[in-house]
Amino acid sequence: MPHNAVIKRIRAEYLEMPGLRLTIEQAQRLCGVDGTICRAVLDALVDTGFLCVKADGTYARLTEGALPRPRPAKADLGPSAQPTKKTAPHR
């Protein structure tokens, strides 16, 4: 299986299964390729920022780790942007 096909296959598996974590041996069995090619493909996916290597040696999607918290949008609260206070009519 050419490298590009293995890259596409592994990317597809990680996209299809969120939280997937594979060792080199598991990825090798999944794709049916030898260890040298599998390691090269996994390392290429790490280099591109798609995967990362966890402390236990498994490969996981980089986006599955801690992501920076989204920043809230800033509103313009200047004098012209503040709503006018409406009061209920007295009866």
CSV table of N, CA and C in Angstrom, one decimal:
chain,number,residue,atom,x,y,z
A,1,MET,N,0.9,-1.2,0.0
A,1,MET,CA,0.0,0.0,0.0
A,1,MET,C,0.9,1.2,0.0
A,2,PRO,N,0.8,2.1,-1.0
A,2,PRO,CA,1.6,3.4,-1.0
A,2,PRO,C,1.4,4.2,0.2
A,3,HIS,N,2.4,5.0,0.6
A,3,HIS,CA,2.4,5.9,1.8
A,3,HIS,C,1.1,6.8,1.8
A,4,ASN,N,0.8,7.4,0.6
A,4,ASN,CA,-0.4,8.3,0.6
A,4,ASN,C,-1.6,7.6,0.9
A,5,ALA,N,-1.8,6.4,0.5
A,5,ALA,CA,-3.0,5.6,0.8
A,5,ALA,C,-3.0,5.2,2.3
A,6,VAL,N,-1.9,4.9,2.9
A,6,VAL,CA,-1.8,4.6,4.3
A,6,VAL,C,-2.1,5.9,5.1
A,7,ILE,N,-1.6,7.0,4.7
A,7,ILE,CA,-1.9,8.3,5.4
A,7,ILE,C,-3.4,8.6,5.4
A,8,LYS,N,-4.0,8.4,4.2
A,8,LYS,CA,-5.5,8.7,4.1
A,8,LYS,C,-6.2,7.7,4.9
A,9,ARG,N,-5.8,6.4,5.0
A,9,ARG,CA,-6.5,5.4,5.7
A,9,ARG,C,-6.4,5.7,7.2
A,10,ILE,N,-5.2,6.1,7.7
A,10,ILE,CA,-5.1,6.3,9.1
A,10,ILE,C,-5.8,7.6,9.5
A,11,ARG,N,-5.7,8.6,8.7
A,11,ARG,CA,-6.5,9.9,9.0
A,11,ARG,C,-8.0,9.6,9.1
A,12,ALA,N,-8.5,8.8,8.1
A,12,ALA,CA,-9.9,8.5,8.1
A,12,ALA,C,-10.3,7.7,9.4
A,13,GLU,N,-9.5,6.8,9.8
A,13,GLU,CA,-9.8,6.1,11.1
A,13,GLU,C,-9.9,7.0,12.3
A,14,TYR,N,-8.9,7.9,12.4
A,14,TYR,CA,-8.9,8.9,13.5
A,14,TYR,C,-10.1,9.9,13.4
A,15,LEU,N,-10.5,10.3,12.2
A,15,LEU,CA,-11.6,11.2,12.0
A,15,LEU,C,-12.9,10.5,12.3
A,16,GLU,N,-13.0,9.2,12.0
A,16,GLU,CA,-14.2,8.4,12.2
A,16,GLU,C,-14.5,8.0,13.6
A,17,MET,N,-13.4,7.9,14.4
A,17,MET,CA,-13.5,7.4,15.8
A,17,MET,C,-12.9,8.4,16.7
A,18,PRO,N,-13.6,9.4,17.2
A,18,PRO,CA,-13.0,10.4,18.1
A,18,PRO,C,-12.5,9.7,19.4
A,19,GLY,N,-11.4,10.1,19.8
A,19,GLY,CA,-10.8,9.5,21.0
A,19,GLY,C,-9.9,8.3,20.7
A,20,LEU,N,-9.8,7.9,19.4
A,20,LEU,CA,-9.0,6.7,19.1
A,20,LEU,C,-7.5,7.0,19.5
A,21,ARG,N,-6.9,6.0,20.1
A,21,ARG,CA,-5.5,6.0,20.5
A,21,ARG,C,-4.9,4.7,20.1
A,22,LEU,N,-3.9,4.7,19.3
A,22,LEU,CA,-3.3,3.5,18.8
A,22,LEU,C,-1.8,3.4,19.0
A,23,THR,N,-1.3,2.2,19.3
A,23,THR,CA,0.1,2.0,19.3
A,23,THR,C,0.6,1.8,17.9
A,24,ILE,N,1.9,1.8,17.6
A,24,ILE,CA,2.3,1.6,16.3
A,24,ILE,C,1.9,0.2,15.9
A,25,GLU,N,2.0,-0.8,16.8
A,25,GLU,CA,1.6,-2.2,16.4
A,25,GLU,C,0.1,-2.3,16.1
A,26,GLN,N,-0.7,-1.6,16.8
A,26,GLN,CA,-2.2,-1.6,16.5
A,26,GLN,C,-2.5,-0.9,15.1
A,27,ALA,N,-1.8,0.2,14.9
A,27,ALA,CA,-2.0,0.8,13.6
A,27,ALA,C,-1.5,0.0,12.4
A,28,GLN,N,-0.4,-0.7,12.7
A,28,GLN,CA,0.2,-1.6,11.7
A,28,GLN,C,-0.8,-2.7,11.4
A,29,ARG,N,-1.4,-3.3,12.4
A,29,ARG,CA,-2.4,-4.4,12.1
A,29,ARG,C,-3.6,-3.9,11.4
A,30,LEU,N,-4.1,-2.7,11.8
A,30,LEU,CA,-5.3,-2.1,11.3
A,30,LEU,C,-5.1,-1.8,9.8
A,31,CYS,N,-3.9,-1.4,9.4
A,31,CYS,CA,-3.7,-1.0,8.0
A,31,CYS,C,-3.0,-2.1,7.2
A,32,GLY,N,-2.5,-3.1,7.8
A,32,GLY,CA,-1.9,-4.2,7.1
A,32,GLY,C,-0.6,-3.8,6.5
A,33,VAL,N,0.2,-3.0,7.1
A,33,VAL,CA,1.5,-2.6,6.6
A,33,VAL,C,2.6,-2.9,7.6
A,34,ASP,N,3.9,-2.9,7.1
A,34,ASP,CA,5.0,-3.2,8.0
A,34,ASP,C,5.2,-2.1,8.9
A,35,GLY,N,6.0,-2.4,10.0
A,35,GLY,CA,6.2,-1.4,11.0
A,35,GLY,C,7.0,-0.2,10.6
A,36,THR,N,7.9,-0.3,9.7
A,36,THR,CA,8.7,0.8,9.2
A,36,THR,C,7.8,1.8,8.5
A,37,ILE,N,7.0,1.4,7.6
A,37,ILE,CA,6.1,2.3,6.9
A,37,ILE,C,5.1,2.9,7.9
A,38,CYS,N,4.5,2.1,8.8
A,38,CYS,CA,3.5,2.6,9.7
A,38,CYS,C,4.1,3.7,10.6
A,39,ARG,N,5.3,3.4,11.1
A,39,ARG,CA,6.0,4.5,12.0
A,39,ARG,C,6.2,5.7,11.2
A,40,ALA,N,6.7,5.6,9.9
A,40,ALA,CA,6.9,6.8,9.1
A,40,ALA,C,5.6,7.6,8.8
A,41,VAL,N,4.5,6.9,8.6
A,41,VAL,CA,3.2,7.5,8.4
A,41,VAL,C,2.7,8.2,9.6
A,42,LEU,N,2.8,7.5,10.8
A,42,LEU,CA,2.4,8.1,12.0
A,42,LEU,C,3.2,9.3,12.4
A,43,ASP,N,4.5,9.2,12.2
A,43,ASP,CA,5.4,10.4,12.5
A,43,ASP,C,5.1,11.5,11.5
A,44,ALA,N,4.8,11.2,10.3
A,44,ALA,CA,4.4,12.3,9.3
A,44,ALA,C,3.1,13.0,9.8
A,45,LEU,N,2.2,12.2,10.3
A,45,LEU,CA,0.9,12.8,10.8
A,45,LEU,C,1.2,13.7,12.0
A,46,VAL,N,2.2,13.3,12.8
A,46,VAL,CA,2.6,14.1,14.0
A,46,VAL,C,3.2,15.4,13.5
A,47,ASP,N,4.1,15.3,12.5
A,47,ASP,CA,4.8,16.5,12.0
A,47,ASP,C,3.8,17.5,11.4
A,48,THR,N,2.7,17.0,10.8
A,48,THR,CA,1.7,17.9,10.2
A,48,THR,C,0.8,18.5,11.2
A,49,GLY,N,0.8,18.0,12.5
A,49,GLY,CA,0.0,18.5,13.5
A,49,GLY,C,-1.4,17.8,13.6
A,50,PHE,N,-1.5,16.7,12.9
A,50,PHE,CA,-2.8,16.0,12.9
A,50,PHE,C,-2.8,15.0,14.2
A,51,LEU,N,-1.7,14.4,14.4
A,51,LEU,CA,-1.6,13.5,15.6
A,51,LEU,C,-0.6,14.0,16.6
A,52,CYS,N,-0.7,13.4,17.8
A,52,CYS,CA,0.4,13.7,18.8
A,52,CYS,C,0.7,12.3,19.4
A,53,VAL,N,1.8,12.2,20.1
A,53,VAL,CA,2.2,11.0,20.8
A,53,VAL,C,2.0,11.3,22.2
A,54,LYS,N,1.2,10.4,22.9
A,54,LYS,CA,0.9,10.6,24.3
A,54,LYS,C,2.0,10.0,25.1
A,55,ALA,N,2.0,10.2,26.4
A,55,ALA,CA,3.0,9.7,27.3
A,55,ALA,C,3.2,8.2,27.3
A,56,ASP,N,2.1,7.5,27.0
A,56,ASP,CA,2.1,6.0,27.0
A,56,ASP,C,2.5,5.5,25.7
A,57,GLY,N,2.9,6.4,24.7
A,57,GLY,CA,3.4,5.9,23.4
A,57,GLY,C,2.3,5.7,22.4
A,58,THR,N,1.0,6.0,22.7
A,58,THR,CA,0.0,5.9,21.7
A,58,THR,C,-0.1,7.2,20.9
A,59,TYR,N,-0.7,7.0,19.7
A,59,TYR,CA,-0.9,8.1,18.8
A,59,TYR,C,-2.4,8.5,18.9
A,60,ALA,N,-2.6,9.8,19.1
A,60,ALA,CA,-4.0,10.3,19.2
A,60,ALA,C,-4.1,11.6,18.4
A,61,ARG,N,-5.3,11.9,18.0
A,61,ARG,CA,-5.5,13.2,17.3
A,61,ARG,C,-5.1,14.3,18.2
A,62,LEU,N,-4.5,15.3,17.7
A,62,LEU,CA,-4.0,16.4,18.4
A,62,LEU,C,-5.2,17.2,19.0
A,63,THR,N,-6.3,17.3,18.3
A,63,THR,CA,-7.4,18.0,18.8
A,63,THR,C,-8.2,17.3,19.9
A,64,GLU,N,-7.8,16.1,20.2
A,64,GLU,CA,-8.5,15.3,21.3
A,64,GLU,C,-7.9,15.8,22.6
A,65,GLY,N,-6.7,16.4,22.6
A,65,GLY,CA,-6.1,16.9,23.9
A,65,GLY,C,-6.8,18.2,24.3
A,66,ALA,N,-6.1,18.8,25.3
A,66,ALA,CA,-6.7,20.0,25.8
A,66,ALA,C,-6.6,21.1,24.8
A,67,LEU,N,-7.6,21.8,24.6
A,67,LEU,CA,-7.7,22.9,23.6
A,67,LEU,C,-7.8,24.2,24.4
A,68,PRO,N,-7.2,25.2,23.8
A,68,PRO,CA,-7.4,26.5,24.5
A,68,PRO,C,-8.9,26.9,24.6
A,69,ARG,N,-9.2,27.5,25.7
A,69,ARG,CA,-10.6,27.9,25.9
A,69,ARG,C,-11.0,29.0,24.9
A,70,PRO,N,-12.2,28.9,24.3
A,70,PRO,CA,-12.6,30.0,23.4
A,70,PRO,C,-12.7,31.3,24.1
A,71,ARG,N,-12.3,32.3,23.5
A,71,ARG,CA,-12.3,33.7,24.1
A,71,ARG,C,-13.7,34.3,23.8
A,72,PRO,N,-14.3,34.9,24.8
A,72,PRO,CA,-15.6,35.5,24.5
A,72,PRO,C,-15.5,36.7,23.6
A,73,ALA,N,-16.5,36.9,22.9
A,73,ALA,CA,-16.6,38.1,22.0
A,73,ALA,C,-16.7,39.3,22.8
A,74,LYS,N,-16.0,40.4,22.3
A,74,LYS,CA,-16.1,41.7,23.1
A,74,LYS,C,-17.2,42.5,22.5
A,75,ALA,N,-18.0,43.0,23.3
A,75,ALA,CA,-19.1,43.9,22.9
A,75,ALA,C,-18.7,45.4,23.1
A,76,ASP,N,-19.2,46.2,22.2
A,76,ASP,CA,-19.0,47.6,22.3
A,76,ASP,C,-20.0,48.2,23.3
A,77,LEU,N,-19.6,48.6,24.5
A,77,LEU,CA,-20.5,49.1,25.5
A,77,LEU,C,-20.4,50.5,25.7
A,78,GLY,N,-20.0,51.2,24.6
A,78,GLY,CA,-19.9,52.7,24.7
A,78,GLY,C,-21.2,53.3,24.9
A,79,PRO,N,-21.3,54.6,25.1
A,79,PRO,CA,-22.5,55.3,25.3
A,79,PRO,C,-23.6,55.1,24.3
A,80,SER,N,-23.2,55.0,23.0
A,80,SER,CA,-24.2,54.9,22.0
A,80,SER,C,-24.7,53.4,21.9
A,81,ALA,N,-24.0,52.5,22.4
A,81,ALA,CA,-24.3,51.1,22.3
A,81,ALA,C,-25.2,50.6,23.5
A,82,GLN,N,-25.3,51.4,24.6
A,82,GLN,CA,-26.0,50.9,25.7
A,82,GLN,C,-27.5,51.1,25.5
A,83,PRO,N,-28.3,50.0,25.9
A,83,PRO,CA,-29.7,50.1,25.7
A,83,PRO,C,-30.4,51.1,26.6
A,84,THR,N,-31.4,51.7,26.1
A,84,THR,CA,-32.2,52.6,26.9
A,84,THR,C,-33.0,51.9,27.9
A,85,LYS,N,-33.2,52.4,29.1
A,85,LYS,CA,-34.0,51.7,30.1
A,85,LYS,C,-35.4,52.1,29.9
A,86,LYS,N,-36.3,51.1,29.7
A,86,LYS,CA,-37.7,51.4,29.6
A,86,LYS,C,-38.4,51.0,30.9
A,87,THR,N,-39.3,51.8,31.3
A,87,THR,CA,-40.1,51.5,32.5
A,87,THR,C,-41.5,51.3,32.1
A,88,ALA,N,-42.1,50.5,32.9
A,88,ALA,CA,-43.6,50.2,32.6
A,88,ALA,C,-44.4,51.4,33.0
A,89,PRO,N,-45.4,51.7,32.2
A,89,PRO,CA,-46.2,52.9,32.5
A,89,PRO,C,-47.0,52.7,33.9
A,90,HIS,N,-47.1,53.7,34.6
A,90,HIS,CA,-47.8,53.7,35.9
A,90,HIS,C,-49.3,53.8,35.7
A,91,ARG,N,-50.1,53.0,36.4
A,91,ARG,CA,-51.5,53.0,36.2
A,91,ARG,C,-52.2,53.5,37.4
